[in-house]
Structure formats: C-alpha cells, structure tokens
mmCIF file of N, CA and C and ligand atoms in Angstrom:
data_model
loop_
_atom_site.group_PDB
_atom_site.id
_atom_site.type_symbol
_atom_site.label_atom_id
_atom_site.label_comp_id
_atom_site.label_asym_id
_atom_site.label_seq_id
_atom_site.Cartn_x
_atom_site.Cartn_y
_atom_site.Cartn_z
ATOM 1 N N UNK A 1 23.773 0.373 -8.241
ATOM 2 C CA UNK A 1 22.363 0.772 -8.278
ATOM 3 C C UNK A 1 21.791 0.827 -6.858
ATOM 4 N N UNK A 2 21.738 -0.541 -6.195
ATOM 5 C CA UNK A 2 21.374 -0.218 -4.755
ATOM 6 C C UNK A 2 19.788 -0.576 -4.343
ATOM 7 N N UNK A 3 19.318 -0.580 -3.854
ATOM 8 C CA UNK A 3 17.971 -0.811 -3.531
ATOM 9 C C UNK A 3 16.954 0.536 -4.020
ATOM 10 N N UNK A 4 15.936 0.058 -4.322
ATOM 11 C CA UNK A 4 14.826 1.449 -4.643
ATOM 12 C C UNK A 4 14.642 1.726 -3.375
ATOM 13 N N UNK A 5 14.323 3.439 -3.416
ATOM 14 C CA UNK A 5 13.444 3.653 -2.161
ATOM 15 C C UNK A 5 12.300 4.167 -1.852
ATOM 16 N N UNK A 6 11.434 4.112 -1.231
ATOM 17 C CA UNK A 6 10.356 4.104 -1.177
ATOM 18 C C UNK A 6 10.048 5.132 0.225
ATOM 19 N N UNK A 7 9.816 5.912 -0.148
ATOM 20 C CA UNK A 7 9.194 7.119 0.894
ATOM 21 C C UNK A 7 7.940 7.181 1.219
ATOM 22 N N UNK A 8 7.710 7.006 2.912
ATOM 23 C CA UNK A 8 6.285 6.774 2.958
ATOM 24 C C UNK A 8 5.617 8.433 4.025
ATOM 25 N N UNK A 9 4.946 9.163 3.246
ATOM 26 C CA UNK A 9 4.574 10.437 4.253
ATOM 27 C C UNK A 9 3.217 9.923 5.004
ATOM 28 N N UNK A 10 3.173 10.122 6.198
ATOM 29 C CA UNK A 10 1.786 10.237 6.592
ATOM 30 C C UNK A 10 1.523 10.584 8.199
ATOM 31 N N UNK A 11 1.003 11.201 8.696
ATOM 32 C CA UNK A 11 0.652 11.582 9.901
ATOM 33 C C UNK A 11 0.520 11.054 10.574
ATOM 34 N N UNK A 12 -0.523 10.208 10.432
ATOM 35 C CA UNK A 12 -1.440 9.231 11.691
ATOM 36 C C UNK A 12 -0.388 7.593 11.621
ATOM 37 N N UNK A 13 -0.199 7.882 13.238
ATOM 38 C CA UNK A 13 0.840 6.646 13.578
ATOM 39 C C UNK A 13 0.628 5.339 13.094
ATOM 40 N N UNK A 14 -0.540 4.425 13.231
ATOM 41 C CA UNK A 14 -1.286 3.655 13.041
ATOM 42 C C UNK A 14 -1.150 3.309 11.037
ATOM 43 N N UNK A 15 -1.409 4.601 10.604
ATOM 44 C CA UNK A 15 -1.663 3.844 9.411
ATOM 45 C C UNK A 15 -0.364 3.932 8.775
ATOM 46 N N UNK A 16 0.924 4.815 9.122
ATOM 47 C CA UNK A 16 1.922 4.874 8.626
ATOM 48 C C UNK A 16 2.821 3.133 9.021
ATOM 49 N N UNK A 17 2.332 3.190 10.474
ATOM 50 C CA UNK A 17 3.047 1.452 11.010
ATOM 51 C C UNK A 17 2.588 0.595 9.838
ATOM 52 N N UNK A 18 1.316 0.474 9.749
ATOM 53 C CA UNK A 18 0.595 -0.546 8.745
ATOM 54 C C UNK A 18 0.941 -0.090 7.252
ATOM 55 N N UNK A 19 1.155 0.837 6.939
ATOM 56 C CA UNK A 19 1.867 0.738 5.425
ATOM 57 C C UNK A 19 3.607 0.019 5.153
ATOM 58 N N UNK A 20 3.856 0.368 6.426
ATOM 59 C CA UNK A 20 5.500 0.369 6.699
ATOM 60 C C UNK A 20 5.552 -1.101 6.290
ATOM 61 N N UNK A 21 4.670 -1.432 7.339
ATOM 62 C CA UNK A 21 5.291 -3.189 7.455
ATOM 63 C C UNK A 21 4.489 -3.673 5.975
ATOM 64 N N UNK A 22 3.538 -3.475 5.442
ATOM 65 C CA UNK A 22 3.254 -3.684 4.168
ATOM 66 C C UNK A 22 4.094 -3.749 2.876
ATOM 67 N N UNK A 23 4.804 -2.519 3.036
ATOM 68 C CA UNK A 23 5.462 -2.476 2.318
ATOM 69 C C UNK A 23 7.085 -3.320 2.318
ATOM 70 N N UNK A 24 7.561 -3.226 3.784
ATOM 71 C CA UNK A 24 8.541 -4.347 4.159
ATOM 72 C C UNK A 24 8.132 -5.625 3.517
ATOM 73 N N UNK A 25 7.245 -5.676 4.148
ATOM 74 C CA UNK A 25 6.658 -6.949 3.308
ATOM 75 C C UNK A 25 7.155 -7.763 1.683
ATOM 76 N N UNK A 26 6.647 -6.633 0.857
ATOM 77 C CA UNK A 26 6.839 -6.657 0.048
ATOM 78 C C UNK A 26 8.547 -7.245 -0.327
ATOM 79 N N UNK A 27 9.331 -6.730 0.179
ATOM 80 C CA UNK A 27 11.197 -7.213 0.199
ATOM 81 C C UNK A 27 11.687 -6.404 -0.785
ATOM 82 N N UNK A 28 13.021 -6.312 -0.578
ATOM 83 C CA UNK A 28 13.933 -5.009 -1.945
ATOM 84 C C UNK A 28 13.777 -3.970 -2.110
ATOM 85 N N UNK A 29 13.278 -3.371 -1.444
ATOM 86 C CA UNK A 29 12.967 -1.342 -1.085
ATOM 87 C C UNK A 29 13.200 -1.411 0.045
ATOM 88 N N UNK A 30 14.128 -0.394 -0.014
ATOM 89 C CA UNK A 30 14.596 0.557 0.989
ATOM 90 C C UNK A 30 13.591 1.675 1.728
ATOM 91 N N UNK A 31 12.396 1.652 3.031
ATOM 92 C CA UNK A 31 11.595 2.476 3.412
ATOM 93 C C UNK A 31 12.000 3.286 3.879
ATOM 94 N N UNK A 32 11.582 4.261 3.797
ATOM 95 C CA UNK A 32 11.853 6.097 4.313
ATOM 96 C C UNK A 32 10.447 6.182 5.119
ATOM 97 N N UNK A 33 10.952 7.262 5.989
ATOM 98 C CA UNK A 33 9.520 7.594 6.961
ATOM 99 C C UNK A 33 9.328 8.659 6.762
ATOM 100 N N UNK A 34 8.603 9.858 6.622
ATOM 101 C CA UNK A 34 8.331 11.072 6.942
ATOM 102 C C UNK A 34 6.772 11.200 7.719
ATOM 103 N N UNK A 35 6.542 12.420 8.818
ATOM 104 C CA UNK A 35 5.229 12.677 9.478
ATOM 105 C C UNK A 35 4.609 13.617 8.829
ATOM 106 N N UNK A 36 5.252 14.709 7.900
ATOM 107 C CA UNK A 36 4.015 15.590 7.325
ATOM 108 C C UNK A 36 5.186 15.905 5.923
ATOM 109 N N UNK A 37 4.826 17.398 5.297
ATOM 110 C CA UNK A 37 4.952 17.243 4.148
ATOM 111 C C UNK A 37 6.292 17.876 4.015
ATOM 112 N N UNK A 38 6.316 18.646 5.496
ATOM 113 C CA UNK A 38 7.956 19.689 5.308
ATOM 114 C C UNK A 38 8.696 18.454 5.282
ATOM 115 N N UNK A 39 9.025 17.254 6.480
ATOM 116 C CA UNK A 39 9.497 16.649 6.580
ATOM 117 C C UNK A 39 9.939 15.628 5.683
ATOM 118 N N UNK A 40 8.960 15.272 4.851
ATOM 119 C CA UNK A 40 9.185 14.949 3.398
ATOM 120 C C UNK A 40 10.236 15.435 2.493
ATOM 121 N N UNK A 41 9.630 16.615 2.235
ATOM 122 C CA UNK A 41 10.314 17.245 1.199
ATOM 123 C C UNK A 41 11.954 17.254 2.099
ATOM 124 N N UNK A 42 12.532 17.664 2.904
ATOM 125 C CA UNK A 42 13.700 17.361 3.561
ATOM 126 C C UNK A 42 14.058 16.491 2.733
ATOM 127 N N UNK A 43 13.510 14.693 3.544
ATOM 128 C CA UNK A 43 14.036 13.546 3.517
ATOM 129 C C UNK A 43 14.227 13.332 1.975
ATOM 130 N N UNK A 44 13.207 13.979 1.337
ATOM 131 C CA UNK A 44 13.430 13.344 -0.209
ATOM 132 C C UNK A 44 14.721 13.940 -0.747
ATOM 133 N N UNK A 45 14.770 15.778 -0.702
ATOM 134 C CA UNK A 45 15.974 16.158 -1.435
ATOM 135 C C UNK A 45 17.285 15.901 -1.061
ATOM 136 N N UNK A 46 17.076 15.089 0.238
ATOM 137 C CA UNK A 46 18.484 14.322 0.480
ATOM 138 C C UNK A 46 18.227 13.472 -0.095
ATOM 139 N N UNK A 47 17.555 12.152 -0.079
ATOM 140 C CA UNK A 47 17.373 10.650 -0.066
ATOM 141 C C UNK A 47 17.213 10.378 -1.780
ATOM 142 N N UNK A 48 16.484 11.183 -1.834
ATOM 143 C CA UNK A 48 15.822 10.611 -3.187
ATOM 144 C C UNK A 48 15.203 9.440 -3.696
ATOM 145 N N UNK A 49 13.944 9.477 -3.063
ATOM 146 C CA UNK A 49 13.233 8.477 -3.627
ATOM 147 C C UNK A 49 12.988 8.036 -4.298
ATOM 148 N N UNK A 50 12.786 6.423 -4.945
ATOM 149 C CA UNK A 50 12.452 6.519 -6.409
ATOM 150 C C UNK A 50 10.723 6.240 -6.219
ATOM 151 N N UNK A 51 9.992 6.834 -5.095
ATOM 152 C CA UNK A 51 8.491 6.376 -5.433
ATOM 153 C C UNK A 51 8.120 6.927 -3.725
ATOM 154 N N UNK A 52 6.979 7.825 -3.991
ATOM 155 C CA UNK A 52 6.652 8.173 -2.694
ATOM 156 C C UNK A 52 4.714 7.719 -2.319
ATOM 157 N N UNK A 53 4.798 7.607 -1.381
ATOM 158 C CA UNK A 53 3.253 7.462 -1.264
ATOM 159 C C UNK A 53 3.036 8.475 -0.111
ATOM 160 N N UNK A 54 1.642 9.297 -0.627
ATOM 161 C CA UNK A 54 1.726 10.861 -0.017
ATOM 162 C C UNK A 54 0.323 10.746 0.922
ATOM 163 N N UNK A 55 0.415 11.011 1.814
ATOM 164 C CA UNK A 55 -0.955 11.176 2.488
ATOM 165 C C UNK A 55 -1.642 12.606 2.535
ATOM 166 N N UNK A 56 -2.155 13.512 2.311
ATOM 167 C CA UNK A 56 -2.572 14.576 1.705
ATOM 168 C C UNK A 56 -3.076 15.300 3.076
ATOM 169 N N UNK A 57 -3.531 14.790 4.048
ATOM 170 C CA UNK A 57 -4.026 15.748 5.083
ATOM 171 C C UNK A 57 -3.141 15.451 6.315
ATOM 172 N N UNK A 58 -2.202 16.323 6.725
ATOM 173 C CA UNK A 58 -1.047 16.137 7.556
ATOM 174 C C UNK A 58 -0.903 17.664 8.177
ATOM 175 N N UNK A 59 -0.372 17.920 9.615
ATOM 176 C CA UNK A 59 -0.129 19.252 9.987
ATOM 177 C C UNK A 59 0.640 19.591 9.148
ATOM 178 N N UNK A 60 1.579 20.930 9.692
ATOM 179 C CA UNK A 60 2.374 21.651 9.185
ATOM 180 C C UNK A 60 2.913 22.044 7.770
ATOM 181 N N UNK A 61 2.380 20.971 6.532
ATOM 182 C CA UNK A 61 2.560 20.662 5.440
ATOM 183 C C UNK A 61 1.704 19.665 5.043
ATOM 184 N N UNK A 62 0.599 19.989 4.269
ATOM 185 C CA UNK A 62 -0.248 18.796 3.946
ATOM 186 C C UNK A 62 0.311 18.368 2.300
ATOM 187 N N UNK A 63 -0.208 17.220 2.141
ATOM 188 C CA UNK A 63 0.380 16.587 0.641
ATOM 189 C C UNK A 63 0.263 17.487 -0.551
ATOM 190 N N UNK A 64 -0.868 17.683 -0.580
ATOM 191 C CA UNK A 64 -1.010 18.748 -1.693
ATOM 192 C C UNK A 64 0.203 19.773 -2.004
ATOM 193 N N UNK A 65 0.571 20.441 -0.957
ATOM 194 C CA UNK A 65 1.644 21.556 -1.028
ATOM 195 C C UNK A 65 3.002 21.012 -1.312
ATOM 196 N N UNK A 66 2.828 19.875 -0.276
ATOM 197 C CA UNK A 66 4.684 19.577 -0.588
ATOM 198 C C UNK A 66 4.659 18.925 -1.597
ATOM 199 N N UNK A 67 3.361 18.213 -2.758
ATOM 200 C CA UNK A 67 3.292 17.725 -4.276
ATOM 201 C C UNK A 67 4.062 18.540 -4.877
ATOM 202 N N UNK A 68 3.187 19.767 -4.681
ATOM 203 C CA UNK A 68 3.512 21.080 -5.638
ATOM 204 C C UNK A 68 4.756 21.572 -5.453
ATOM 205 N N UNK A 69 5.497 21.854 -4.468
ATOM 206 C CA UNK A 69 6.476 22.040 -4.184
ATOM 207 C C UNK A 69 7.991 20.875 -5.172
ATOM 208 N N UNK A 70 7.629 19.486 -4.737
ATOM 209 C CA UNK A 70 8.774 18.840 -5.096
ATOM 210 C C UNK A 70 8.134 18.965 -6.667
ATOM 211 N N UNK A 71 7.169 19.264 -7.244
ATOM 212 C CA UNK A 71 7.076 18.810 -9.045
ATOM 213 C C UNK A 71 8.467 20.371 -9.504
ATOM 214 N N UNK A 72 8.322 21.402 -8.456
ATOM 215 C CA UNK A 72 9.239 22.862 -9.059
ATOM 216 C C UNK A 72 10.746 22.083 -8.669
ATOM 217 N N UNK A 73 11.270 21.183 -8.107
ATOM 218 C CA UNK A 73 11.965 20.747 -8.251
ATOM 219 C C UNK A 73 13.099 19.819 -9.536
ATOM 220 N N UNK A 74 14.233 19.810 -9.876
ATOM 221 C CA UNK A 74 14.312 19.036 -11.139
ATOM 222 C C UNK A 74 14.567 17.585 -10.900
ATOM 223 N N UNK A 75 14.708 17.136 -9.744
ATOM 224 C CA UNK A 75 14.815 16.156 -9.154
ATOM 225 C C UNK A 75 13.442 15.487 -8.907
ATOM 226 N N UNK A 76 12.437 15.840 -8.659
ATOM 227 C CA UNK A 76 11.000 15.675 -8.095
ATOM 228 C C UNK A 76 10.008 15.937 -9.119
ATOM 229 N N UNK A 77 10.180 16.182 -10.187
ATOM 230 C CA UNK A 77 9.517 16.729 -11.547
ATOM 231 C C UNK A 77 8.660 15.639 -11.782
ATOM 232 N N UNK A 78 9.649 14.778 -11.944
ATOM 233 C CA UNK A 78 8.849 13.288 -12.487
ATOM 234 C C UNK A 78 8.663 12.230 -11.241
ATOM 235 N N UNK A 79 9.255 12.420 -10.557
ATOM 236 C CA UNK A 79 8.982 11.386 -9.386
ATOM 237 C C UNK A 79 7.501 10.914 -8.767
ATOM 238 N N UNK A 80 7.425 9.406 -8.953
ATOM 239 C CA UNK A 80 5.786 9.018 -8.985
ATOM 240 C C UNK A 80 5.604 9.316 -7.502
ATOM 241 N N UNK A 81 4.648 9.804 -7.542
ATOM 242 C CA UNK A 81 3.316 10.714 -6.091
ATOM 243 C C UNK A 81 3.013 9.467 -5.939
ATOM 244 N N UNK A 82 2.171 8.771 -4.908
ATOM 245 C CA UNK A 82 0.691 8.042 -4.512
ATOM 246 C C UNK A 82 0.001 8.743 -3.988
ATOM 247 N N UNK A 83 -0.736 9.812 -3.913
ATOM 248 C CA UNK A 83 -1.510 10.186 -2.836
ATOM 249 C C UNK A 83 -2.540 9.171 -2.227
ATOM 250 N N UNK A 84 -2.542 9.479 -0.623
ATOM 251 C CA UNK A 84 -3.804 8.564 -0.112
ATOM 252 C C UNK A 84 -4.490 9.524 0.417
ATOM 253 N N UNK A 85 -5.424 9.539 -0.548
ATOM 254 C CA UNK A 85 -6.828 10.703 0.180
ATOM 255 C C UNK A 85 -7.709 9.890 0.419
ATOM 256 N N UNK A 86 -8.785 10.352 1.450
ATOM 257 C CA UNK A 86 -9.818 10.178 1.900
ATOM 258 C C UNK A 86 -11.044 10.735 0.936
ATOM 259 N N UNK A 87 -10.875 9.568 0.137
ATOM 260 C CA UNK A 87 -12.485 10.012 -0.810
ATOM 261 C C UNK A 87 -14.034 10.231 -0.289
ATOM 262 N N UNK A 88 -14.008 10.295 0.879
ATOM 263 C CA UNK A 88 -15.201 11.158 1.935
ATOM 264 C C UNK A 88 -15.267 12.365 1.450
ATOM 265 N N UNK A 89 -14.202 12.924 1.424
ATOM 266 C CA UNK A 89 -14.028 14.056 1.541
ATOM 267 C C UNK A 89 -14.110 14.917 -0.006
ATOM 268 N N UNK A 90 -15.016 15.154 -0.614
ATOM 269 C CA UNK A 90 -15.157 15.966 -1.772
ATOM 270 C C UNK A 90 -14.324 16.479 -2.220
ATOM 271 N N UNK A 91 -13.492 16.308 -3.984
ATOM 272 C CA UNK A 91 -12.825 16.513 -5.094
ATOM 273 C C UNK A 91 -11.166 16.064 -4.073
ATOM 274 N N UNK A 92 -11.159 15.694 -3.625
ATOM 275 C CA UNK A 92 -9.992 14.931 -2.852
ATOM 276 C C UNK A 92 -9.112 14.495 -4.383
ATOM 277 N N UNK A 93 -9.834 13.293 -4.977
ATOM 278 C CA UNK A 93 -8.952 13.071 -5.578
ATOM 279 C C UNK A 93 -8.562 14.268 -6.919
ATOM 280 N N UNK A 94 -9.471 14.740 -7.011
ATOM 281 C CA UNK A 94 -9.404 16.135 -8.362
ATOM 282 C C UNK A 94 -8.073 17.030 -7.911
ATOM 283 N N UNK A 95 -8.240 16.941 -6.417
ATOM 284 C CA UNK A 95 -7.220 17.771 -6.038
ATOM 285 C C UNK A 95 -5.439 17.513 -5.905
ATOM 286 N N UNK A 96 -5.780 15.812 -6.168
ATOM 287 C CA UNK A 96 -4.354 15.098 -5.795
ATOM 288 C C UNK A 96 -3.729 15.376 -7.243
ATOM 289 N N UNK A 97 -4.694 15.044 -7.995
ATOM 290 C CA UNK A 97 -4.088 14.838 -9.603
ATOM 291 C C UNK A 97 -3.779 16.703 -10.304
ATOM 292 N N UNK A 98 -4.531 17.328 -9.521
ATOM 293 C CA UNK A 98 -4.116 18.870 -9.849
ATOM 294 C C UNK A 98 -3.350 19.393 -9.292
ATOM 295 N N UNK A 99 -2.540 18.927 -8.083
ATOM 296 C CA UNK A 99 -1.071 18.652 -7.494
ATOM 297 C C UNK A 99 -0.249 18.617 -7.455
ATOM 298 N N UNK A 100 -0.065 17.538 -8.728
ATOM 299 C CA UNK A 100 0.939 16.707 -9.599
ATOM 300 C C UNK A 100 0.896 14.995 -9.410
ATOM 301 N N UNK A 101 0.179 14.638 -8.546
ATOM 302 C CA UNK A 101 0.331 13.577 -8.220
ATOM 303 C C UNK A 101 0.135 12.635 -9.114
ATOM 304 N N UNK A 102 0.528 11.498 -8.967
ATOM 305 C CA UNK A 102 0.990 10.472 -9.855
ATOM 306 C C UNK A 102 -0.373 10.211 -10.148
ATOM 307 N N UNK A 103 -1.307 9.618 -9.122
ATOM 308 C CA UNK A 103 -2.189 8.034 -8.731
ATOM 309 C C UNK A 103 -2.695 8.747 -7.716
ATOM 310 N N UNK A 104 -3.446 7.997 -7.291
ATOM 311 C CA UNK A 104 -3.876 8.150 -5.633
ATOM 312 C C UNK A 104 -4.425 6.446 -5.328
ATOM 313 N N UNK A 105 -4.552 6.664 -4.022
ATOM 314 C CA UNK A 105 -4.791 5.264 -3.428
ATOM 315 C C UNK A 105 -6.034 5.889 -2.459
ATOM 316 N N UNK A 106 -7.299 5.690 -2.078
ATOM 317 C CA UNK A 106 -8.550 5.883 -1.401
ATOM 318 C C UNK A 106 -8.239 5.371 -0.523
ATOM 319 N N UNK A 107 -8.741 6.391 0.918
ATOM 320 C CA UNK A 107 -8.871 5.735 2.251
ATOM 321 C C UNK A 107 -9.687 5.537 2.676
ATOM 322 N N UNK A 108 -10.429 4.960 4.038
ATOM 323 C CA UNK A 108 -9.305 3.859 4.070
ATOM 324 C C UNK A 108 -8.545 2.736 3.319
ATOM 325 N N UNK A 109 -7.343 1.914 3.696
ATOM 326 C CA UNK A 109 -6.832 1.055 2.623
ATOM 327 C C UNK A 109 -7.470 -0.614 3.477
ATOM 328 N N UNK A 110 -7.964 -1.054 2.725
ATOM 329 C CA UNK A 110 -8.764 -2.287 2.925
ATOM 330 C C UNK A 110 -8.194 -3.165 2.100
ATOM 331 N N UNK A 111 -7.595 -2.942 0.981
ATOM 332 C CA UNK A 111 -7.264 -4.204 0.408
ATOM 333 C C UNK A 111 -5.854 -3.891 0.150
ATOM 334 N N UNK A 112 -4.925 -4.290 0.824
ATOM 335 C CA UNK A 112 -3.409 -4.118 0.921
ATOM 336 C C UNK A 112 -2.460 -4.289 -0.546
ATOM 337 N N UNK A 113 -3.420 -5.487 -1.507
ATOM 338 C CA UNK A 113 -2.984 -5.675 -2.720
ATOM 339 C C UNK A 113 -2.561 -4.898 -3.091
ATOM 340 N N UNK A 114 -3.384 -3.856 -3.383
ATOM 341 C CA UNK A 114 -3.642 -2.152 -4.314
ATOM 342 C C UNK A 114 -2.056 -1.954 -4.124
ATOM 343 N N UNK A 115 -1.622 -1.471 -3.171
ATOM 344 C CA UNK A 115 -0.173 -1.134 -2.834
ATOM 345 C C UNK A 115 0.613 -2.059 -3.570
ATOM 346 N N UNK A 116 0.437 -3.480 -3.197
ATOM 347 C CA UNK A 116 1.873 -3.722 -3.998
ATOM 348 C C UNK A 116 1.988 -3.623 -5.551
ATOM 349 N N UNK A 117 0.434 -3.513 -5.814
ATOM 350 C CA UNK A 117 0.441 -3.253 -7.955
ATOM 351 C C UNK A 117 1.217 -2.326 -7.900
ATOM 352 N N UNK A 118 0.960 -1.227 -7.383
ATOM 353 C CA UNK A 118 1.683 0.058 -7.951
ATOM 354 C C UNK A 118 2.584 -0.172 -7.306
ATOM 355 N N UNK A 119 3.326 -0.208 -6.581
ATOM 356 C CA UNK A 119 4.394 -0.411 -6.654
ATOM 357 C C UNK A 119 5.248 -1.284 -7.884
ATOM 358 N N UNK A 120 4.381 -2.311 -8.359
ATOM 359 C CA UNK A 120 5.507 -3.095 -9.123
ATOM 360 C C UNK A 120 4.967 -2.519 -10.449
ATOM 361 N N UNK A 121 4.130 -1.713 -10.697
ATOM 362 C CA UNK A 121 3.790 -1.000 -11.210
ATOM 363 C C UNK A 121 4.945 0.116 -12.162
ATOM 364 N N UNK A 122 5.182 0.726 -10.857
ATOM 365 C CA UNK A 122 6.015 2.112 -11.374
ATOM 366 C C UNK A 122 7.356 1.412 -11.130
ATOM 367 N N UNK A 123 7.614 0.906 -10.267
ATOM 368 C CA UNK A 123 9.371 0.394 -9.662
ATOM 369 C C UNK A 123 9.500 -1.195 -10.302
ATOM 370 N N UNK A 124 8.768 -1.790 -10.691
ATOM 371 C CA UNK A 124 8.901 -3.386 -11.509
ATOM 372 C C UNK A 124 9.140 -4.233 -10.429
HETATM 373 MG MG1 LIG B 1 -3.386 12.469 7.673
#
C-alpha cells in the first residue's frame, strides 16, 4: 500500500511552506509540491495522489482549470479537490464546487485544525 499522498498546489511561497510543514506535521503522508495548475496536473498523472489541496488563483494554470481538467481524467474523476479560495473575492467558492472540487478551505487559513479534519476526513 505505501504511504498516502498528499499533493499540495499553490503559488505563493509563504503559504505553500506553511501548509507543507502543517501537513508534515500531521505524520504518514507522503507531500507532493506543485507551483500552479499545469504543474500539478503533471505531478499528479505521474504520482497519483490520494488527496490534493488546490489553491485556485495561480499563474499559468489557475485551480479552477486544472480541477476541470483532472475530473476528464479516469484517474482524477473522483480524486478529493480542497480548494483554497479567497472568500474576498465573490462566488469563489460557487466557483470551486462548479469545478469539481471536493470542499474548499477559505483564505486566509487561521486555524490550521481545519486541515487536519479533512484530511482525516477523506484519507482516515
Ligand atoms: Mg495563489
């Protein structure tokens, strides 16, 4: 079986470090890195994640697209999304869940808990 893995997309250096080690934290997942959404989708159809957390506004590929993209996949169909949108920003989350996305998680992340529910959530 092997360790779960856990794919983390997100742009901004800072909050990807602080999810990373969060999620290290946590112990028994295997972390993946990606910076935007092409890069993602790469790492996943090699790697295969069993759980991604998506940050939605990223250059070259923002979350939304590469959602949509891995759900046309048969590998990525079902694979749980997190999006982390910035609920500032109007129908953000309307837009994660019309996506495909699993969940979403609101930014900023202030209470670190949130992360590990879902995680033990979808992965136990
Ligand atoms: Mg971003």
């Amino acid at each position: 079986m092997g360790m779960k893995r856990i794919l983390v997309v997100e742009d901004n250096e800072d909050n990807r470090e602080i999810l990373i080690f969060r999620l290290r934290h946590l112990g028994g997942f295997e972390i993946l890195v990606a910076s935007n959404g092409k890069e993602a989708l790469e790492t996943a159809a090699q790697i295969k994640p069993d759980l991604i957390f998506m940050d939605l506004k990223m250059p070259v590929m923002d979350g939304l697209e590469a959602t949509r993209l891995l759900r046309q996949s048969d590998w990525g169909k079902n694979l749980p999304v997190i999006a982390i949108t910035a609920l500032a920003v109007e129908g953000d989350r309307e837009k994660a869940l019309d996506a495909g996305c699993t969940d979403y998680i609101p930014k900023p992340i202030t209470d670190y808990s949130i992360i590990e529910r879902k995680v033990r959530e979808l992965l136990g």
